[in-house]
CSV table of C-alpha atoms in Angstrom, one decimal:
chain,number,residue,atom,x,y,z
A,612,MET,CA,-12.3,4.1,21.0
A,613,ARG,CA,-11.7,5.8,17.7
A,614,ILE,CA,-9.3,3.8,15.4
A,615,LEU,CA,-7.4,5.1,12.4
A,616,VAL,CA,-7.1,2.4,9.8
A,617,THR,CA,-4.6,3.2,7.0
A,618,GLY,CA,-5.2,1.1,3.8
A,619,GLY,CA,-8.6,0.4,5.2
A,620,ALA,CA,-10.3,0.0,1.8
A,621,GLY,CA,-8.0,-2.9,0.8
A,622,TYR,CA,-8.6,-6.6,1.2
A,623,ILE,CA,-7.5,-7.2,4.8
A,624,GLY,CA,-8.2,-3.6,5.8
A,625,SER,CA,-11.9,-3.6,4.8
A,626,HIS,CA,-12.5,-6.9,6.6
A,627,THR,CA,-10.8,-5.5,9.7
A,628,VAL,CA,-12.9,-2.3,9.5
A,629,LEU,CA,-16.0,-4.5,9.5
A,630,GLU,CA,-14.9,-6.5,12.5
A,631,LEU,CA,-14.0,-3.3,14.4
A,632,LEU,CA,-17.4,-1.7,13.7
A,633,ASN,CA,-19.2,-4.9,14.8
A,634,THR,CA,-17.2,-4.8,18.0
A,635,GLY,CA,-18.3,-1.3,18.8
A,636,TYR,CA,-15.2,0.8,17.7
A,637,GLU,CA,-15.5,4.0,15.7
A,638,VAL,CA,-13.4,3.8,12.6
A,639,VAL,CA,-11.7,6.4,10.3
A,640,VAL,CA,-10.2,5.0,7.1
A,641,LEU,CA,-7.3,6.6,5.2
A,642,ASP,CA,-6.6,5.1,1.8
A,643,ASN,CA,-5.1,6.4,-1.5
A,644,LEU,CA,-7.2,3.9,-3.5
A,645,SER,CA,-4.1,2.9,-5.6
A,646,ASN,CA,-5.0,-0.8,-5.2
A,647,SER,CA,-8.4,-0.7,-3.6
A,648,SER,CA,-11.9,0.4,-4.1
A,649,PRO,CA,-14.2,2.7,-2.1
A,650,GLU,CA,-17.0,0.2,-2.9
A,651,SER,CA,-15.5,-2.1,-0.3
A,652,LEU,CA,-16.3,0.5,2.4
A,653,LYS,CA,-19.8,1.0,1.1
A,654,ARG,CA,-20.4,-2.7,1.5
A,655,VAL,CA,-18.9,-2.6,5.0
A,656,GLU,CA,-21.5,0.1,5.9
A,657,LYS,CA,-24.3,-2.0,4.4
A,658,LEU,CA,-23.3,-5.1,6.3
A,659,THR,CA,-22.8,-3.3,9.7
A,660,GLY,CA,-25.4,-0.5,9.4
A,661,LYS,CA,-22.7,1.9,10.6
A,662,LYS,CA,-20.9,4.8,9.0
A,663,VAL,CA,-17.2,4.8,8.1
A,664,THR,CA,-15.4,8.1,8.0
A,665,PHE,CA,-13.2,8.0,4.9
A,666,TYR,CA,-10.3,10.2,3.7
A,667,GLU,CA,-8.7,9.7,0.3
A,668,ALA,CA,-5.1,10.4,1.2
A,669,ASP,CA,-1.6,9.1,0.9
A,670,ILE,CA,0.6,8.3,3.9
A,671,LEU,CA,3.4,10.2,2.1
A,672,ASP,CA,1.4,13.4,2.2
A,673,ARG,CA,2.4,15.0,5.5
A,674,ASP,CA,0.2,18.1,5.0
A,675,LYS,CA,-2.9,16.0,4.5
A,676,LEU,CA,-2.0,13.7,7.4
A,677,ASN,CA,-1.6,16.8,9.7
A,678,GLU,CA,-4.9,18.1,8.5
A,679,ILE,CA,-6.7,14.8,9.3
A,680,PHE,CA,-5.0,14.5,12.7
A,681,SER,CA,-6.0,18.1,13.6
A,682,LYS,CA,-9.6,17.3,12.7
A,683,GLU,CA,-9.9,13.8,14.2
A,684,LYS,CA,-8.9,12.4,17.6
A,685,PHE,CA,-7.6,8.8,17.5
A,686,ASP,CA,-6.9,6.3,20.2
A,687,ALA,CA,-4.9,3.9,18.1
A,688,CYS,CA,-3.7,3.3,14.5
A,689,ILE,CA,-3.9,0.0,12.6
A,690,HIS,CA,-1.4,0.4,9.7
A,691,PHE,CA,-2.1,-1.6,6.6
A,692,ALA,CA,-1.2,1.0,3.9
A,693,GLY,CA,1.6,-0.2,1.6
A,694,LEU,CA,2.5,-1.8,-1.7
A,695,LYS,CA,2.4,-5.6,-1.4
A,696,ALA,CA,3.2,-7.4,-4.6
A,697,VAL,CA,6.3,-9.5,-4.1
A,698,GLY,CA,7.1,-9.8,-7.8
A,699,GLU,CA,6.5,-6.1,-8.5
A,700,SER,CA,8.8,-5.2,-5.6
A,701,VAL,CA,11.7,-6.9,-7.4
A,702,GLU,CA,11.0,-4.9,-10.5
A,703,LYS,CA,10.3,-1.6,-8.6
A,704,PRO,CA,12.4,-1.6,-5.5
A,705,TRP,CA,12.7,2.2,-5.2
A,706,GLU,CA,8.9,2.6,-5.3
A,707,TYR,CA,8.5,0.0,-2.6
A,708,TYR,CA,11.1,1.5,-0.3
A,709,GLU,CA,9.7,5.0,-0.8
A,710,ASN,CA,6.1,4.1,-0.4
A,711,ASN,CA,6.3,1.6,2.5
A,712,ILE,CA,9.3,3.0,4.5
A,713,ALA,CA,9.1,6.7,3.8
A,714,GLY,CA,5.3,6.6,4.0
A,715,THR,CA,5.4,4.8,7.4
A,716,LEU,CA,8.1,7.2,8.7
A,717,THR,CA,5.9,10.1,7.8
A,718,LEU,CA,2.8,8.6,9.3
A,719,VAL,CA,4.6,7.8,12.6
A,720,ASP,CA,6.1,11.3,12.8
A,721,VAL,CA,2.7,12.8,12.4
A,722,MET,CA,1.3,10.4,15.0
A,723,ARG,CA,3.8,11.3,17.6
A,724,LYS,CA,3.5,15.0,17.0
A,725,HIS,CA,-0.3,14.6,17.7
A,726,ASN,CA,0.5,12.4,20.7
A,727,LEU,CA,-0.9,9.2,19.2
A,728,LYS,CA,1.5,6.4,20.3
A,729,ASN,CA,-0.5,3.2,19.8
A,730,ILE,CA,0.1,1.3,16.6
A,731,ILE,CA,-0.7,-2.2,15.2
A,732,PHE,CA,1.5,-2.9,12.2
A,733,SER,CA,0.7,-5.2,9.4
A,734,SER,CA,3.8,-7.3,9.0
A,735,SER,CA,4.4,-10.6,7.3
A,736,ALA,CA,5.9,-14.0,7.6
A,737,THR,CA,8.3,-13.0,4.9
A,738,VAL,CA,10.5,-11.5,7.6
A,739,TYR,CA,11.5,-15.0,8.6
A,740,GLY,CA,13.1,-15.5,5.1
A,741,ASP,CA,13.8,-19.3,4.7
A,742,PRO,CA,12.9,-20.1,8.3
A,743,ALA,CA,15.4,-21.7,10.6
A,744,PHE,CA,12.7,-24.1,11.8
A,745,VAL,CA,9.0,-24.9,11.3
A,746,PRO,CA,6.5,-24.5,12.7
A,747,ILE,CA,7.7,-20.9,13.0
A,748,THR,CA,7.4,-19.3,16.5
A,749,GLU,CA,8.0,-15.7,17.2
A,750,GLU,CA,11.4,-16.6,18.6
A,751,CYS,CA,12.5,-17.9,15.2
A,752,PRO,CA,15.3,-15.5,14.1
A,753,LYS,CA,14.4,-13.1,11.3
A,754,GLY,CA,16.1,-14.3,8.1
A,755,GLN,CA,17.4,-12.9,4.8
A,756,CYS,CA,14.3,-11.6,3.0
A,757,THR,CA,14.0,-12.7,-0.6
A,758,ASN,CA,12.5,-9.6,-2.1
A,759,PRO,CA,12.2,-5.8,-1.4
A,760,TYR,CA,8.6,-6.2,-0.2
A,761,GLY,CA,9.8,-8.5,2.6
A,762,TRP,CA,12.7,-6.2,3.4
A,763,THR,CA,10.3,-3.2,3.8
A,764,LYS,CA,8.3,-5.2,6.4
A,765,SER,CA,11.5,-6.4,8.2
A,766,MET,CA,13.0,-2.8,8.2
A,767,LEU,CA,9.8,-1.3,9.5
A,768,GLU,CA,9.6,-3.8,12.3
A,769,GLN,CA,13.0,-2.6,13.3
A,770,VAL,CA,12.1,1.1,13.1
A,771,LEU,CA,8.9,0.6,15.2
A,772,SER,CA,10.8,-1.5,17.7
A,773,ASP,CA,13.5,1.1,18.1
A,774,ILE,CA,11.0,3.9,18.5
A,775,GLN,CA,9.2,1.9,21.3
A,776,LYS,CA,12.6,1.2,23.0
A,777,ALA,CA,13.4,4.9,23.0
A,778,ASP,CA,10.0,6.1,24.2
A,779,LYS,CA,8.1,3.7,26.5
A,780,GLU,CA,4.9,5.7,26.0
A,781,TRP,CA,4.6,3.8,22.7
A,782,ASN,CA,2.7,0.6,22.4
A,783,VAL,CA,3.7,-1.3,19.2
A,784,ILE,CA,2.2,-4.6,18.1
A,785,LEU,CA,3.8,-6.3,15.1
A,786,LEU,CA,1.4,-8.9,13.5
A,787,ARG,CA,3.2,-11.3,11.2
A,788,TYR,CA,0.6,-12.7,8.8
A,789,PHE,CA,0.9,-15.9,7.0
A,790,ASN,CA,-1.2,-16.3,3.8
A,791,PRO,CA,-4.7,-14.6,3.9
A,792,ILE,CA,-7.3,-16.1,1.7
A,793,GLY,CA,-11.1,-16.4,1.7
A,794,ALA,CA,-13.8,-13.7,1.9
A,795,HIS,CA,-16.6,-12.5,4.0
A,796,LYS,CA,-19.5,-15.1,4.4
A,797,SER,CA,-21.9,-12.7,2.7
A,798,GLY,CA,-20.1,-13.0,-0.6
A,799,THR,CA,-20.2,-9.2,-0.9
A,800,MET,CA,-16.5,-8.5,0.2
A,801,GLY,CA,-13.4,-10.2,-0.9
A,802,GLU,CA,-10.0,-9.9,-2.6
A,803,ASP,CA,-10.0,-7.8,-5.8
A,804,PRO,CA,-6.5,-7.7,-7.2
A,805,ASN,CA,-5.5,-5.3,-10.0
A,806,GLY,CA,-4.4,-7.1,-13.2
A,807,ILE,CA,-2.8,-10.6,-12.9
A,808,PRO,CA,-3.2,-11.8,-9.3
A,809,ASN,CA,0.0,-12.2,-7.2
A,810,ASN,CA,-1.6,-14.6,-4.8
A,811,LEU,CA,-2.7,-18.2,-5.3
A,812,MET,CA,-6.4,-18.1,-4.3
A,813,PRO,CA,-7.6,-15.2,-6.6
A,814,TYR,CA,-5.7,-16.9,-9.4
A,815,ILE,CA,-7.6,-20.1,-8.7
A,816,THR,CA,-11.0,-18.3,-8.5
A,817,GLN,CA,-10.3,-16.5,-11.8
A,818,VAL,CA,-9.6,-19.9,-13.4
A,819,ALA,CA,-12.9,-21.2,-11.9
A,820,ILE,CA,-14.9,-18.3,-13.2
A,821,GLY,CA,-13.4,-18.6,-16.7
A,822,LYS,CA,-11.2,-15.5,-16.7
A,823,ARG,CA,-8.1,-17.6,-17.1
A,824,ASP,CA,-7.8,-21.0,-18.7
A,825,HIS,CA,-5.5,-22.6,-16.3
A,826,LEU,CA,-3.4,-22.2,-13.1
A,827,THR,CA,0.4,-22.2,-13.4
A,828,ILE,CA,2.0,-23.9,-10.4
A,829,PHE,CA,5.6,-22.7,-9.9
A,830,GLY,CA,7.7,-25.8,-9.3
A,831,ASN,CA,6.8,-29.3,-8.2
A,832,ASP,CA,10.2,-30.4,-7.1
A,833,TYR,CA,10.3,-28.9,-3.6
A,834,ASP,CA,11.1,-31.1,-0.6
A,835,THR,CA,7.4,-31.4,0.4
A,836,HIS,CA,4.8,-34.3,0.4
A,837,ASP,CA,3.8,-33.6,-3.2
A,838,GLY,CA,6.7,-31.4,-4.5
A,839,THR,CA,4.7,-28.1,-4.4
A,840,GLY,CA,5.3,-25.3,-2.0
A,841,VAL,CA,3.6,-25.6,1.5
A,842,ARG,CA,2.2,-22.5,3.2
A,843,ASP,CA,0.0,-21.6,6.1
A,844,TYR,CA,-3.3,-20.2,4.7
A,845,ILE,CA,-5.5,-18.2,7.1
A,846,HIS,CA,-9.1,-17.0,6.5
A,847,VAL,CA,-9.2,-13.2,6.1
A,848,VAL,CA,-12.0,-12.9,8.7
A,849,ASP,CA,-9.9,-14.8,11.3
A,850,LEU,CA,-7.0,-12.4,10.5
A,851,ALA,CA,-9.3,-9.4,10.9
A,852,ILE,CA,-10.5,-10.6,14.3
A,853,GLY,CA,-6.8,-10.9,15.3
A,854,HIS,CA,-6.5,-7.1,14.9
A,855,VAL,CA,-9.5,-6.6,17.2
A,856,LYS,CA,-7.9,-8.8,19.8
A,857,ALA,CA,-4.6,-7.0,19.5
A,858,LEU,CA,-6.4,-3.7,20.3
A,859,ASN,CA,-7.3,-5.2,23.7
A,860,LYS,CA,-3.6,-5.8,24.3
A,861,ILE,CA,-2.8,-2.2,23.3
A,862,LYS,CA,-5.3,-1.0,26.0
A,863,GLU,CA,-3.1,-2.8,28.6
A,864,ASN,CA,-0.1,-0.6,27.7
A,865,CYS,CA,1.7,-3.6,26.3
A,866,GLY,CA,4.9,-2.0,25.1
A,867,LEU,CA,6.3,-4.0,22.2
A,868,LYS,CA,4.6,-7.3,21.2
A,869,ILE,CA,5.1,-9.6,18.2
A,870,TYR,CA,2.5,-12.2,17.2
A,871,ASN,CA,2.2,-14.7,14.4
A,872,LEU,CA,-1.3,-14.9,12.9
A,873,GLY,CA,-1.7,-18.3,11.1
A,874,THR,CA,-3.5,-21.6,11.5
A,875,GLY,CA,-0.5,-23.8,12.3
A,876,HIS,CA,-1.3,-26.0,9.4
A,877,GLY,CA,0.7,-26.2,6.2
A,878,TYR,CA,-1.0,-26.9,2.9
A,879,SER,CA,0.7,-27.3,-0.5
A,880,VAL,CA,-0.5,-25.7,-3.7
A,881,LEU,CA,-1.9,-29.0,-4.9
A,882,ASP,CA,-3.7,-29.4,-1.5
A,883,ILE,CA,-5.4,-26.0,-2.1
A,884,VAL,CA,-6.4,-26.9,-5.6
A,885,LYS,CA,-7.9,-30.3,-4.4
A,886,ASN,CA,-9.7,-28.6,-1.5
A,887,PHE,CA,-11.1,-25.9,-3.7
A,888,GLU,CA,-12.4,-28.5,-6.2
A,889,GLU,CA,-14.0,-30.6,-3.4
A,890,ALA,CA,-15.5,-27.6,-1.6
A,891,ASN,CA,-17.0,-26.1,-4.7
A,892,GLY,CA,-17.5,-28.9,-7.3
A,893,VAL,CA,-15.4,-26.9,-9.8
A,894,LYS,CA,-12.5,-28.3,-11.8
A,895,ILE,CA,-9.2,-26.3,-11.8
A,896,PRO,CA,-7.0,-27.2,-14.7
A,897,TYR,CA,-3.3,-26.5,-14.0
A,898,GLU,CA,0.2,-26.7,-15.5
A,899,ILE,CA,3.5,-27.0,-13.8
A,900,GLY,CA,5.9,-24.2,-14.5
A,901,PRO,CA,9.4,-23.4,-13.4
A,902,ARG,CA,10.1,-22.3,-9.8
A,903,ARG,CA,9.9,-18.6,-9.0
A,904,SER,CA,13.1,-17.1,-7.6
A,905,GLY,CA,12.9,-16.5,-3.9
A,906,ASP,CA,10.2,-19.1,-3.2
A,907,ILE,CA,10.9,-21.4,-0.3
A,908,ALA,CA,9.6,-25.0,0.2
A,909,THR,CA,7.8,-24.8,3.5
A,910,CYS,CA,6.5,-22.0,5.7
A,911,TYR,CA,3.8,-22.4,8.4
A,912,ALA,CA,3.2,-20.9,11.8
A,913,SER,CA,3.0,-21.7,15.5
A,914,ALA,CA,0.2,-19.4,16.7
A,915,ASP,CA,0.4,-20.5,20.3
A,916,LYS,CA,1.5,-17.1,21.6
A,917,ALA,CA,-1.5,-15.4,20.0
A,918,LYS,CA,-3.7,-18.0,21.6
A,919,GLU,CA,-2.1,-17.5,25.1
A,920,GLU,CA,-1.8,-13.7,25.1
A,921,LEU,CA,-4.6,-12.5,22.8
A,922,GLY,CA,-7.1,-15.3,23.3
A,923,TRP,CA,-7.1,-15.7,19.5
A,924,THR,CA,-7.2,-18.8,17.4
A,925,ALA,CA,-8.2,-19.3,13.8
A,926,GLN,CA,-11.8,-20.6,13.5
A,927,TYR,CA,-12.1,-21.4,9.8
A,928,GLY,CA,-10.7,-24.5,8.1
A,929,ILE,CA,-9.3,-24.8,4.5
A,930,LYS,CA,-12.7,-25.9,3.1
A,931,ASP,CA,-14.4,-22.7,4.5
A,932,MET,CA,-11.6,-20.6,3.0
A,933,CYS,CA,-12.1,-22.2,-0.4
A,934,ALA,CA,-15.9,-22.0,-0.3
A,935,ASP,CA,-15.9,-18.3,0.8
A,936,ALA,CA,-13.4,-17.3,-1.8
A,937,TRP,CA,-15.5,-18.9,-4.6
A,938,ASN,CA,-18.7,-17.4,-3.2
A,939,TRP,CA,-17.2,-13.9,-3.5
A,940,GLN,CA,-15.8,-14.5,-7.0
A,941,LYS,CA,-18.9,-16.0,-8.5
A,942,ASN,CA,-21.1,-13.3,-7.1
A,943,ASN,CA,-18.6,-10.6,-8.1
A,944,PRO,CA,-17.0,-11.8,-11.3
A,945,ASN,CA,-15.4,-8.4,-11.9
A,946,GLY,CA,-14.6,-7.7,-8.2
A,947,TYR,CA,-15.8,-4.4,-6.9
A,948,GLY,CA,-15.8,-3.0,-10.5
A,949,LYS,CA,-19.2,-4.5,-11.5
């Protein structure tokens, strides 16, 4: 099978490309490189000994998409491409709606015109808003998203669900990720954010390597065991393998399916700091700052459905995630830019 991976040079995308190649799929990557590096794909090729066909293109560029689809034959699309910084989405809502929603609508239109009707969509636990209950199952009602990034994921879930409902030839799998962290065991691939990191782990690793002098923890007065926000952190390699498992479900003409990808364990910010220090023997100085607007106290998954239907469970624990993240950062202090 030949798989189109949009956003395949990014953090989750590149790890998924590697797992797809190791499983025997052919992969074509489409990425505009706005928040990623072609170096990630070179490292994928080195680790797998296999070639990645790469197109530098934007999902908003209909002509370029048509050109690629006319040249290549695909069996399925795994769709990662999109802007993903929560804080930035609040400052730049129009850019997020245009890129994520208009871009996906363009991609899906080109797909159907070329008779490609299999898509795995990179969604997010943000669609649950402040969840009605935890652990969160797929039956948990979608909530009020707290930022434009979350709304783009929620809206695109609706769009793809409606398309599948109207045309049963479509197979649509919505994967709701919790918090991906960690890096490939080799230490040659990992998260390489532009500017100030939006996520906790790259912030911690940048403090550990000396790029930042301390970690700011946003709020310590939440209703949790230590007052800091609790989240479900998942190793990026486990997440990547989840996409490979989802392709097996696509082959069964599954219709519309929704799966949470998480570990089912909630860890607070301070838990992560402590585990990082213990796993790596590195001290992480931190300060408590004010809460961020839109942050919720607790969010973690039930991943039972993915286990039952996909045969997928997370293999890596929190210490592995912390050790692998640090291994990547210390070997690549400037990310892919070295």
